Amino acid sequence: MTHRNGPLIIDYKNMLAGSVSQKHGVLPKEIGSLKKKTSNILRKISSERTRGKLPFLDLPYQDIKKIISLSEEISDSFDDLVILGIGGSALGATALLNALTHPYRNILPKGMRKRPRVFVYDNVDPDQLKGLLDLIDITRTAFNVITKSGETVETIASFLVIRERLKKAIGSGWQNHIIATTDPQKGVLRKIASDEGYRTLEIPQGVGGRFSVFTPVGLFPASVAGIDIEAILSGAQSMDKRCYLKKIEENPASMGAILHYIANTKKGKKVSVIMPYSYALEKVADWFCQLWAESLGKRLDLHGKVVHTGQTPVKALGATDQHSQLQLYIEGPNDKTITFLRVERFTEEVEIPKVFENIEKVSYLGGHSLSELINAEQEATEIALTKAKRPNMRITLPEITPHTVGQLLYLLEVQTAIAGNLYNINPFDQPGVDEGKRLTREILEQK
Ligand code: PA5
């Protein structure tokens, strides 16, 4: 039996031609042809890392004392924490909270939940904000405004609304309810925070939103909710060690990047489905979709040539989406790769009772557990897809723990960085998103 914090097990076999045909699967010679390029990419990444140019890779080794002590203070002083952020400034926290706390944590009765409820508000929908304000007592709530640039329209708009409400409801000392997580020096929020005296946390320079889950962006909300963030980082550290092995075949991030790159550019797999068979990992899939989409979806390559790269990421939840998406995946266009996330041991064991033993269509379930069932469903889906020649791979977590989730998120970040280099694009910018931000401002200014 594997240790609960043991290494993730990654099975690529069904991405290969041997499993899903030469037409749809990756051939060993295609992997071979990218080995040199990938080794060069790993060397480039490692040299950029040494020169401090890829600080996201070193986040697992940071000092987290300040994050922990502030989270203790907030946890002791408030009933609720509300995150105001969007995109990379919200999805990491959401992923960690959903993966590593009780599935219905925010609606548990107070006695069953020791620390504050944590809500993530990542939109500018007035009805949603009003709904959230109905739920909380603003005088007992802390707000964590998260924006790297300090000026993202959605986050700043929500912040301005909340700031006014806090001033009105609390009067003197309202500033104690705000924690600003932003760039250490630059941006409007940094200036406002220092002018008005908010407590602040820093997003290290050079770490972009979607690579910021291991900064206070993800770690502070997680710590307020009582998650062991040190263990998250130690999981990321162990994946870091695995991702820098010399042989490409033993480096899971390189293999994931190479296989998806070939599937996309040589086998017409335009869509990358991520399918956790675990409710806890559903938001990790959302986080991954942003990471894969925003990092790889680029118009220009590094030489300025128009390339329009990227695979469209899609989330599907097992077993729920077997009854929604799966028909399409098995029989529709063969234009997808599927990555399963599987959990070997769930925290809870729920036995299915042995009843109706004379009814064949029900009795076969009796005596099995729900975790056996969900994993059997994952296996069945994998077999069905493979039979239909649909390339797929599986990442297995021994259990969902801070350590294994740390491993998973770090793996996917490094895989994305390597894939960006295979496409020869910059995985760390987002000119399309930036243009959307600019245009929104222009439209509002004209009104
Ligand atoms: O990954 C990214 O860089 C983006 O998704 C940003 O996180 C998002 O646009 C929010 O930006 P900011 O943190 O500057 O408010």
Short mmCIF file of C-alpha atoms and ligand atoms in Angstrom, two decimals:
data_model
loop_
_atom_site.label_atom_id
_atom_site.label_comp_id
_atom_site.label_asym_id
_atom_site.label_seq_id
_atom_site.Cartn_x
_atom_site.Cartn_y
_atom_site.Cartn_z
CA MET A 1 0.00 0.00 0.00
CA THR A 2 1.43 3.41 -0.96
CA HIS A 3 2.01 6.02 1.72
CA ARG A 4 -0.71 8.70 1.87
CA ASN A 5 1.87 11.35 1.01
CA GLY A 6 3.64 9.12 -1.48
CA PRO A 7 4.57 10.15 -5.00
CA LEU A 8 1.91 10.69 -7.65
CA ILE A 9 1.73 7.80 -10.08
CA ILE A 10 1.55 8.90 -13.67
CA ASP A 11 0.52 6.52 -16.43
CA TYR A 12 1.02 7.72 -20.02
CA LYS A 13 0.59 4.39 -21.76
CA ASN A 14 -2.75 5.29 -23.37
CA MET A 15 -1.30 8.40 -24.97
CA LEU A 16 0.89 6.16 -27.10
CA ALA A 17 0.37 4.61 -30.52
CA GLY A 18 0.62 1.13 -28.99
CA SER A 19 -2.66 1.75 -27.14
CA VAL A 20 -4.68 4.04 -29.39
CA SER A 21 -3.26 3.47 -32.92
CA GLN A 22 -0.53 5.17 -34.92
CA LYS A 23 -2.98 7.74 -36.23
CA HIS A 24 -4.09 8.98 -32.81
CA GLY A 25 -1.35 7.96 -30.43
CA VAL A 26 2.17 9.27 -30.04
CA LEU A 27 4.93 7.19 -31.64
CA PRO A 28 8.18 6.47 -29.79
CA LYS A 29 10.10 8.06 -32.68
CA GLU A 30 8.04 11.25 -32.28
CA ILE A 31 9.05 11.40 -28.62
CA GLY A 32 12.64 10.65 -29.63
CA SER A 33 12.66 13.52 -32.10
CA LEU A 34 11.87 15.97 -29.30
CA LYS A 35 14.36 14.69 -26.77
CA LYS A 36 17.16 17.03 -27.74
CA LYS A 37 14.85 20.04 -27.91
CA THR A 38 13.38 19.15 -24.52
CA SER A 39 16.81 18.69 -22.92
CA ASN A 40 17.72 22.12 -24.21
CA ILE A 41 14.50 23.54 -22.79
CA LEU A 42 15.24 21.99 -19.39
CA ARG A 43 18.73 23.48 -19.49
CA LYS A 44 17.30 26.87 -20.46
CA ILE A 45 14.70 26.72 -17.66
CA SER A 46 17.34 25.69 -15.16
CA SER A 47 19.69 28.51 -16.20
CA GLU A 48 16.86 31.07 -16.11
CA ARG A 49 15.94 29.76 -12.70
CA THR A 50 19.48 30.19 -11.42
CA ARG A 51 19.44 33.76 -12.71
CA GLY A 52 16.23 34.44 -10.79
CA LYS A 53 14.15 34.75 -13.94
CA LEU A 54 11.63 32.03 -13.08
CA PRO A 55 10.86 32.70 -9.43
CA PHE A 56 7.70 30.56 -9.44
CA LEU A 57 9.94 27.49 -9.45
CA ASP A 58 11.55 28.44 -6.13
CA LEU A 59 8.33 29.25 -4.27
CA PRO A 60 8.26 25.84 -2.52
CA TYR A 61 11.37 26.90 -0.58
CA GLN A 62 10.13 30.30 0.64
CA ASP A 63 9.74 31.42 4.24
CA ILE A 64 6.04 31.31 5.13
CA LYS A 65 6.18 32.58 8.72
CA LYS A 66 4.46 35.88 7.91
CA ILE A 67 1.65 34.15 6.01
CA ILE A 68 1.04 31.78 8.90
CA SER A 69 1.13 34.40 11.63
CA LEU A 70 -1.21 36.76 9.76
CA SER A 71 -3.56 33.89 9.01
CA GLU A 72 -3.68 33.00 12.75
CA GLU A 73 -4.45 36.59 13.60
CA ILE A 74 -7.26 36.85 11.03
CA SER A 75 -8.62 33.49 12.04
CA ASP A 76 -8.78 34.56 15.69
CA SER A 77 -10.38 37.91 14.96
CA PHE A 78 -12.99 37.29 12.26
CA ASP A 79 -15.87 34.95 11.47
CA ASP A 80 -15.40 35.11 7.71
CA LEU A 81 -12.76 35.88 5.09
CA VAL A 82 -13.78 37.05 1.62
CA ILE A 83 -11.30 36.94 -1.25
CA LEU A 84 -11.67 39.63 -3.89
CA GLY A 85 -9.60 38.61 -6.91
CA ILE A 86 -10.00 37.10 -10.37
CA GLY A 87 -8.22 34.67 -12.72
CA GLY A 88 -4.86 33.65 -11.31
CA SER A 89 -5.60 35.78 -8.27
CA ALA A 90 -8.58 33.62 -7.30
CA LEU A 91 -8.34 30.17 -8.87
CA GLY A 92 -5.35 28.95 -6.84
CA ALA A 93 -7.04 29.72 -3.54
CA THR A 94 -10.27 28.14 -4.75
CA ALA A 95 -8.42 25.00 -5.84
CA LEU A 96 -6.66 24.59 -2.49
CA LEU A 97 -9.77 25.32 -0.42
CA ASN A 98 -11.89 22.85 -2.34
CA ALA A 99 -9.28 20.15 -2.40
CA LEU A 100 -8.20 20.33 1.21
CA THR A 101 -11.17 21.25 3.38
CA HIS A 102 -14.55 19.69 4.12
CA PRO A 103 -16.62 19.60 0.90
CA TYR A 104 -19.36 21.74 2.48
CA ARG A 105 -17.10 23.68 4.83
CA ASN A 106 -18.78 27.07 4.53
CA ILE A 107 -22.19 25.72 5.41
CA LEU A 108 -21.12 23.51 8.29
CA PRO A 109 -22.60 24.55 11.63
CA LYS A 110 -20.19 26.74 13.59
CA GLY A 111 -19.33 24.07 16.14
CA MET A 112 -18.10 21.76 13.41
CA ARG A 113 -15.81 24.31 11.80
CA LYS A 114 -13.03 25.83 13.87
CA ARG A 115 -11.84 28.59 11.60
CA PRO A 116 -13.50 31.33 9.50
CA ARG A 117 -15.59 30.54 6.48
CA VAL A 118 -13.71 31.54 3.33
CA PHE A 119 -15.57 32.84 0.28
CA VAL A 120 -14.02 33.65 -3.08
CA TYR A 121 -15.77 36.44 -4.97
CA ASP A 122 -14.24 36.54 -8.45
CA ASN A 123 -16.70 38.47 -10.56
CA VAL A 124 -18.52 41.77 -10.82
CA ASP A 125 -22.01 40.32 -10.79
CA PRO A 126 -24.08 42.64 -8.58
CA ASP A 127 -26.60 39.96 -7.63
CA GLN A 128 -23.82 37.62 -6.55
CA LEU A 129 -22.16 40.33 -4.46
CA LYS A 130 -25.46 41.26 -2.82
CA GLY A 131 -26.02 37.56 -2.11
CA LEU A 132 -22.65 37.31 -0.44
CA LEU A 133 -23.25 40.44 1.62
CA ASP A 134 -26.56 38.94 2.78
CA LEU A 135 -24.64 35.95 4.06
CA ILE A 136 -21.90 37.66 6.04
CA ASP A 137 -21.77 40.16 8.89
CA ILE A 138 -19.42 42.76 7.44
CA THR A 139 -18.39 43.89 10.92
CA ARG A 140 -17.05 40.36 11.55
CA THR A 141 -15.48 39.83 8.10
CA ALA A 142 -11.98 40.33 6.73
CA PHE A 143 -11.45 41.01 3.03
CA ASN A 144 -8.37 39.82 1.18
CA VAL A 145 -8.00 41.93 -1.97
CA ILE A 146 -5.70 40.08 -4.35
CA THR A 147 -4.32 41.66 -7.48
CA LYS A 148 -0.80 41.38 -8.82
CA SER A 149 -1.07 44.36 -11.15
CA GLY A 150 -3.05 46.27 -8.56
CA GLU A 151 -5.49 47.53 -11.13
CA THR A 152 -7.62 44.71 -12.52
CA VAL A 153 -11.01 46.25 -13.14
CA GLU A 154 -13.17 43.53 -11.54
CA THR A 155 -11.10 43.34 -8.37
CA ILE A 156 -10.72 47.08 -7.95
CA ALA A 157 -14.45 47.65 -8.54
CA SER A 158 -15.37 45.09 -5.85
CA PHE A 159 -12.75 46.52 -3.52
CA LEU A 160 -14.15 50.06 -3.91
CA VAL A 161 -17.65 48.83 -3.09
CA ILE A 162 -16.47 46.89 -0.04
CA ARG A 163 -14.24 49.72 1.19
CA GLU A 164 -17.22 52.09 1.28
CA ARG A 165 -19.39 49.53 3.06
CA LEU A 166 -16.69 48.86 5.64
CA LYS A 167 -16.21 52.56 6.34
CA LYS A 168 -19.94 53.00 6.83
CA ALA A 169 -20.46 49.90 8.95
CA ILE A 170 -17.37 50.11 11.12
CA GLY A 171 -16.11 53.67 11.24
CA SER A 172 -12.73 54.01 12.87
CA GLY A 173 -10.50 50.96 12.40
CA TRP A 174 -12.21 49.77 9.18
CA GLN A 175 -8.75 49.39 7.62
CA ASN A 176 -8.07 46.41 9.89
CA HIS A 177 -10.59 44.45 7.85
CA ILE A 178 -8.52 44.60 4.66
CA ILE A 179 -5.49 42.56 3.72
CA ALA A 180 -4.02 43.53 0.36
CA THR A 181 -2.05 40.88 -1.54
CA THR A 182 -0.19 42.56 -4.37
CA ASP A 183 3.15 43.44 -5.95
CA PRO A 184 5.79 44.41 -3.36
CA GLN A 185 6.28 47.84 -4.91
CA LYS A 186 4.26 48.54 -8.01
CA GLY A 187 0.61 49.20 -8.73
CA VAL A 188 -2.34 51.18 -7.47
CA LEU A 189 -3.31 48.75 -4.73
CA ARG A 190 0.17 48.88 -3.20
CA LYS A 191 -0.10 52.68 -3.06
CA ILE A 192 -3.62 52.70 -1.62
CA ALA A 193 -2.61 50.06 0.94
CA SER A 194 0.32 52.09 2.17
CA ASP A 195 -1.64 55.39 2.14
CA GLU A 196 -4.54 53.87 4.08
CA GLY A 197 -2.55 51.52 6.30
CA TYR A 198 -3.81 48.04 5.34
CA ARG A 199 -1.93 44.92 6.22
CA THR A 200 -0.26 43.54 3.12
CA LEU A 201 1.19 40.36 1.66
CA GLU A 202 3.54 40.24 -1.28
CA ILE A 203 3.33 38.47 -4.61
CA PRO A 204 6.99 38.13 -5.53
CA GLN A 205 8.01 40.04 -8.63
CA GLY A 206 8.20 37.92 -11.76
CA VAL A 207 5.47 35.50 -10.62
CA GLY A 208 2.41 35.77 -12.87
CA GLY A 209 -1.15 35.19 -11.65
CA ARG A 210 -1.61 31.65 -12.90
CA PHE A 211 1.75 30.58 -11.46
CA SER A 212 1.02 32.17 -8.07
CA VAL A 213 -0.77 29.42 -6.16
CA PHE A 214 2.31 28.89 -3.96
CA THR A 215 2.50 32.61 -3.04
CA PRO A 216 0.24 34.29 -0.45
CA VAL A 217 -2.37 34.37 -3.26
CA GLY A 218 -3.15 30.70 -2.62
CA LEU A 219 -1.40 30.06 0.67
CA PHE A 220 -2.91 32.78 2.86
CA PRO A 221 -6.59 31.89 2.28
CA ALA A 222 -5.65 28.23 2.63
CA SER A 223 -3.91 28.89 5.93
CA VAL A 224 -6.87 30.90 7.26
CA ALA A 225 -9.01 27.84 6.56
CA GLY A 226 -6.58 25.72 8.58
CA ILE A 227 -4.81 23.92 5.73
CA ASP A 228 -1.23 22.84 6.41
CA ILE A 229 0.53 25.06 3.89
CA GLU A 230 3.97 23.84 4.88
CA ALA A 231 2.94 20.38 3.71
CA ILE A 232 1.69 21.83 0.40
CA LEU A 233 5.14 23.30 -0.16
CA SER A 234 6.92 20.13 0.83
CA GLY A 235 4.83 18.26 -1.77
CA ALA A 236 5.84 20.86 -4.36
CA GLN A 237 9.48 20.42 -3.34
CA SER A 238 9.33 16.68 -3.90
CA MET A 239 7.82 17.23 -7.35
CA ASP A 240 10.53 19.77 -8.08
CA LYS A 241 13.10 17.03 -7.45
CA ARG A 242 11.24 14.66 -9.77
CA CYS A 243 10.96 17.22 -12.55
CA TYR A 244 14.68 17.78 -12.80
CA LEU A 245 15.72 14.21 -13.36
CA LYS A 246 18.10 13.94 -16.30
CA LYS A 247 16.23 11.31 -18.32
CA ILE A 248 13.21 12.84 -20.03
CA GLU A 249 11.20 9.59 -19.62
CA GLU A 250 11.58 9.84 -15.86
CA ASN A 251 10.60 13.48 -15.70
CA PRO A 252 6.80 13.62 -15.51
CA ALA A 253 6.57 17.30 -16.44
CA SER A 254 8.60 16.80 -19.62
CA MET A 255 6.64 13.70 -20.60
CA GLY A 256 3.28 15.42 -20.03
CA ALA A 257 4.41 18.41 -22.08
CA ILE A 258 5.88 16.35 -24.94
CA LEU A 259 2.89 14.03 -25.25
CA HIS A 260 0.35 16.86 -25.26
CA TYR A 261 2.44 18.90 -27.67
CA ILE A 262 2.69 16.02 -30.16
CA ALA A 263 -0.97 15.10 -29.70
CA ASN A 264 -1.92 18.69 -30.45
CA THR A 265 0.45 19.52 -33.30
CA LYS A 266 0.70 16.13 -35.05
CA LYS A 267 -2.49 14.25 -34.18
CA GLY A 268 -5.10 17.00 -34.31
CA LYS A 269 -5.99 16.89 -30.61
CA LYS A 270 -7.24 20.44 -30.23
CA VAL A 271 -8.91 19.91 -26.88
CA SER A 272 -7.39 18.86 -23.57
CA VAL A 273 -9.93 17.48 -21.14
CA ILE A 274 -9.01 17.23 -17.48
CA MET A 275 -11.28 14.83 -15.65
CA PRO A 276 -10.91 14.37 -11.91
CA TYR A 277 -12.81 11.48 -10.38
CA SER A 278 -13.03 13.39 -7.14
CA TYR A 279 -15.23 16.29 -6.11
CA ALA A 280 -12.34 17.71 -4.07
CA LEU A 281 -10.21 18.05 -7.20
CA GLU A 282 -12.87 19.70 -9.35
CA LYS A 283 -11.49 23.19 -8.77
CA VAL A 284 -7.95 21.99 -9.42
CA ALA A 285 -9.29 21.22 -12.89
CA ASP A 286 -10.60 24.80 -13.20
CA TRP A 287 -7.24 26.11 -12.06
CA PHE A 288 -5.49 23.92 -14.64
CA CYS A 289 -7.80 25.10 -17.43
CA GLN A 290 -6.71 28.69 -16.85
CA LEU A 291 -3.07 27.70 -16.61
CA TRP A 292 -3.11 25.70 -19.87
CA ALA A 293 -5.30 28.19 -21.78
CA GLU A 294 -3.68 31.45 -20.81
CA SER A 295 -0.13 30.14 -20.96
CA LEU A 296 -0.29 28.32 -24.30
CA GLY A 297 -2.94 30.18 -26.27
CA LYS A 298 -0.72 32.61 -28.17
CA ARG A 299 -0.86 34.42 -31.51
CA LEU A 300 2.86 35.04 -31.89
CA ASP A 301 5.88 32.85 -31.31
CA LEU A 302 9.14 34.10 -29.83
CA HIS A 303 10.26 35.32 -33.28
CA GLY A 304 7.09 37.33 -33.82
CA LYS A 305 5.63 34.84 -36.33
CA VAL A 306 1.84 34.35 -36.24
CA VAL A 307 1.27 30.82 -34.90
CA HIS A 308 -2.04 30.70 -32.96
CA THR A 309 -0.93 27.96 -30.61
CA GLY A 310 -2.69 26.13 -27.77
CA GLN A 311 -5.07 23.36 -26.86
CA THR A 312 -8.51 24.29 -25.52
CA PRO A 313 -8.76 22.97 -21.96
CA VAL A 314 -12.05 21.57 -20.75
CA LYS A 315 -13.04 20.37 -17.30
CA ALA A 316 -15.19 17.30 -16.80
CA LEU A 317 -16.02 15.82 -13.42
CA GLY A 318 -16.12 12.07 -12.93
CA ALA A 319 -18.47 10.38 -12.44
CA THR A 320 -21.01 13.23 -12.90
CA ASP A 321 -19.98 14.14 -16.45
CA GLN A 322 -20.08 10.54 -17.63
CA HIS A 323 -23.75 11.36 -17.98
CA SER A 324 -23.14 14.60 -19.83
CA GLN A 325 -19.83 14.82 -21.75
CA LEU A 326 -18.60 11.27 -22.10
CA GLN A 327 -20.76 10.26 -25.05
CA LEU A 328 -19.08 13.03 -27.06
CA TYR A 329 -15.61 12.05 -25.90
CA ILE A 330 -16.08 8.42 -26.91
CA GLU A 331 -17.97 8.79 -30.17
CA GLY A 332 -17.66 12.42 -31.25
CA PRO A 333 -14.67 13.94 -33.03
CA ASN A 334 -11.39 12.32 -32.07
CA ASP A 335 -9.82 15.70 -31.30
CA LYS A 336 -9.16 15.42 -27.56
CA THR A 337 -6.69 14.21 -25.01
CA ILE A 338 -8.10 13.25 -21.64
CA THR A 339 -6.16 13.50 -18.39
CA PHE A 340 -7.75 11.60 -15.52
CA LEU A 341 -7.08 12.55 -11.92
CA ARG A 342 -7.67 9.54 -9.71
CA VAL A 343 -7.55 9.15 -5.94
CA GLU A 344 -6.36 5.79 -4.68
CA ARG A 345 -7.75 6.10 -1.15
CA PHE A 346 -10.53 8.50 -0.23
CA THR A 347 -10.63 9.90 3.29
CA GLU A 348 -14.01 8.31 3.98
CA GLU A 349 -15.07 4.75 3.30
CA VAL A 350 -18.80 4.44 2.65
CA GLU A 351 -20.11 0.90 2.25
CA ILE A 352 -23.02 0.20 -0.06
CA PRO A 353 -25.49 -1.94 1.91
CA LYS A 354 -26.18 -5.52 0.80
CA VAL A 355 -29.90 -5.31 0.19
CA PHE A 356 -32.35 -6.40 -2.51
CA GLU A 357 -30.18 -9.44 -3.06
CA ASN A 358 -32.77 -11.02 -5.31
CA ILE A 359 -32.73 -8.05 -7.72
CA GLU A 360 -29.76 -8.62 -10.01
CA LYS A 361 -29.49 -5.02 -11.25
CA VAL A 362 -29.03 -3.75 -7.69
CA SER A 363 -27.48 -6.64 -5.78
CA TYR A 364 -24.08 -6.47 -7.53
CA LEU A 365 -23.44 -3.18 -5.70
CA GLY A 366 -23.93 -4.59 -2.21
CA GLY A 367 -20.75 -4.92 -0.14
CA HIS A 368 -18.72 -2.60 -2.34
CA SER A 369 -17.74 0.88 -1.21
CA LEU A 370 -18.41 4.17 -2.96
CA SER A 371 -14.68 4.69 -3.50
CA GLU A 372 -14.47 1.30 -5.21
CA LEU A 373 -17.38 2.35 -7.38
CA ILE A 374 -15.99 5.75 -8.41
CA ASN A 375 -12.62 4.21 -9.22
CA ALA A 376 -14.24 1.40 -11.18
CA GLU A 377 -16.07 4.07 -13.16
CA GLN A 378 -12.80 5.85 -13.85
CA GLU A 379 -11.25 2.59 -15.05
CA ALA A 380 -14.24 1.79 -17.23
CA THR A 381 -14.13 5.23 -18.84
CA GLU A 382 -10.43 4.82 -19.49
CA ILE A 383 -10.97 1.44 -21.13
CA ALA A 384 -13.84 2.73 -23.26
CA LEU A 385 -11.84 5.73 -24.45
CA THR A 386 -8.80 3.62 -25.22
CA LYS A 387 -10.92 1.13 -27.20
CA ALA A 388 -12.28 4.08 -29.18
CA LYS A 389 -8.64 5.16 -29.81
CA ARG A 390 -8.92 8.34 -27.77
CA PRO A 391 -5.55 9.20 -26.17
CA ASN A 392 -5.71 9.51 -22.41
CA MET A 393 -3.45 9.51 -19.38
CA ARG A 394 -3.90 9.09 -15.66
CA ILE A 395 -2.43 10.86 -12.64
CA THR A 396 -3.08 9.00 -9.40
CA LEU A 397 -2.86 10.63 -5.98
CA PRO A 398 -2.38 8.06 -3.18
CA GLU A 399 -4.70 10.27 -1.08
CA ILE A 400 -5.79 13.89 -1.22
CA THR A 401 -3.44 15.57 1.24
CA PRO A 402 -1.69 18.95 1.23
CA HIS A 403 1.47 17.11 0.20
CA THR A 404 -0.03 15.32 -2.80
CA VAL A 405 -1.96 18.39 -3.95
CA GLY A 406 1.30 20.37 -3.72
CA GLN A 407 2.92 17.76 -5.95
CA LEU A 408 0.09 17.91 -8.47
CA LEU A 409 -0.05 21.69 -8.83
CA TYR A 410 3.72 22.00 -9.15
CA LEU A 411 3.80 19.24 -11.77
CA LEU A 412 1.15 20.96 -13.88
CA GLU A 413 2.92 24.32 -13.63
CA VAL A 414 6.25 22.90 -14.78
CA GLN A 415 4.56 20.86 -17.52
CA THR A 416 2.94 24.07 -18.78
CA ALA A 417 6.23 25.97 -18.75
CA ILE A 418 7.94 23.20 -20.75
CA ALA A 419 5.04 22.95 -23.19
CA GLY A 420 5.24 26.71 -23.81
CA ASN A 421 8.87 26.28 -24.77
CA LEU A 422 8.03 23.38 -27.09
CA TYR A 423 5.55 25.63 -28.88
CA ASN A 424 8.26 28.27 -28.91
CA ILE A 425 5.98 30.85 -27.33
CA ASN A 426 6.11 32.83 -24.09
CA PRO A 427 3.96 30.92 -21.56
CA PHE A 428 4.21 33.71 -19.01
CA ASP A 429 2.50 36.62 -20.75
CA GLN A 430 -1.17 37.19 -21.62
CA PRO A 431 -1.47 39.94 -24.24
CA GLY A 432 -5.02 38.90 -25.11
CA VAL A 433 -6.22 39.29 -21.52
CA ASP A 434 -4.37 42.57 -21.18
CA GLU A 435 -6.10 43.90 -24.28
CA GLY A 436 -9.50 42.92 -22.84
CA LYS A 437 -8.63 44.84 -19.68
CA ARG A 438 -7.64 47.90 -21.73
CA LEU A 439 -10.78 47.82 -23.87
CA THR A 440 -13.09 47.53 -20.84
CA ARG A 441 -11.54 50.65 -19.41
CA GLU A 442 -11.94 52.51 -22.71
CA ILE A 443 -15.60 51.54 -22.99
CA LEU A 444 -16.32 52.69 -19.43
CA GLU A 445 -14.48 55.95 -19.96
CA GLN A 446 -16.62 56.71 -23.03
CA LYS A 447 -19.92 56.18 -21.18
O1 PA5 B 1 -2.72 34.55 -14.86
C1 PA5 B 1 -2.81 35.76 -15.00
O2 PA5 B 1 -1.82 36.48 -15.09
C2 PA5 B 1 -4.17 36.44 -15.01
O3 PA5 B 1 -5.20 35.50 -15.02
C3 PA5 B 1 -4.33 37.31 -13.79
O4 PA5 B 1 -4.18 36.54 -12.64
C4 PA5 B 1 -5.70 38.01 -13.77
O5 PA5 B 1 -5.89 38.73 -14.96
C5 PA5 B 1 -5.77 38.94 -12.58
O6 PA5 B 1 -4.70 39.84 -12.60
P1 PA5 B 1 -4.25 40.61 -11.31
O7 PA5 B 1 -3.71 39.66 -10.32
O8 PA5 B 1 -3.23 41.58 -11.80
O9 PA5 B 1 -5.46 41.32 -10.78
#
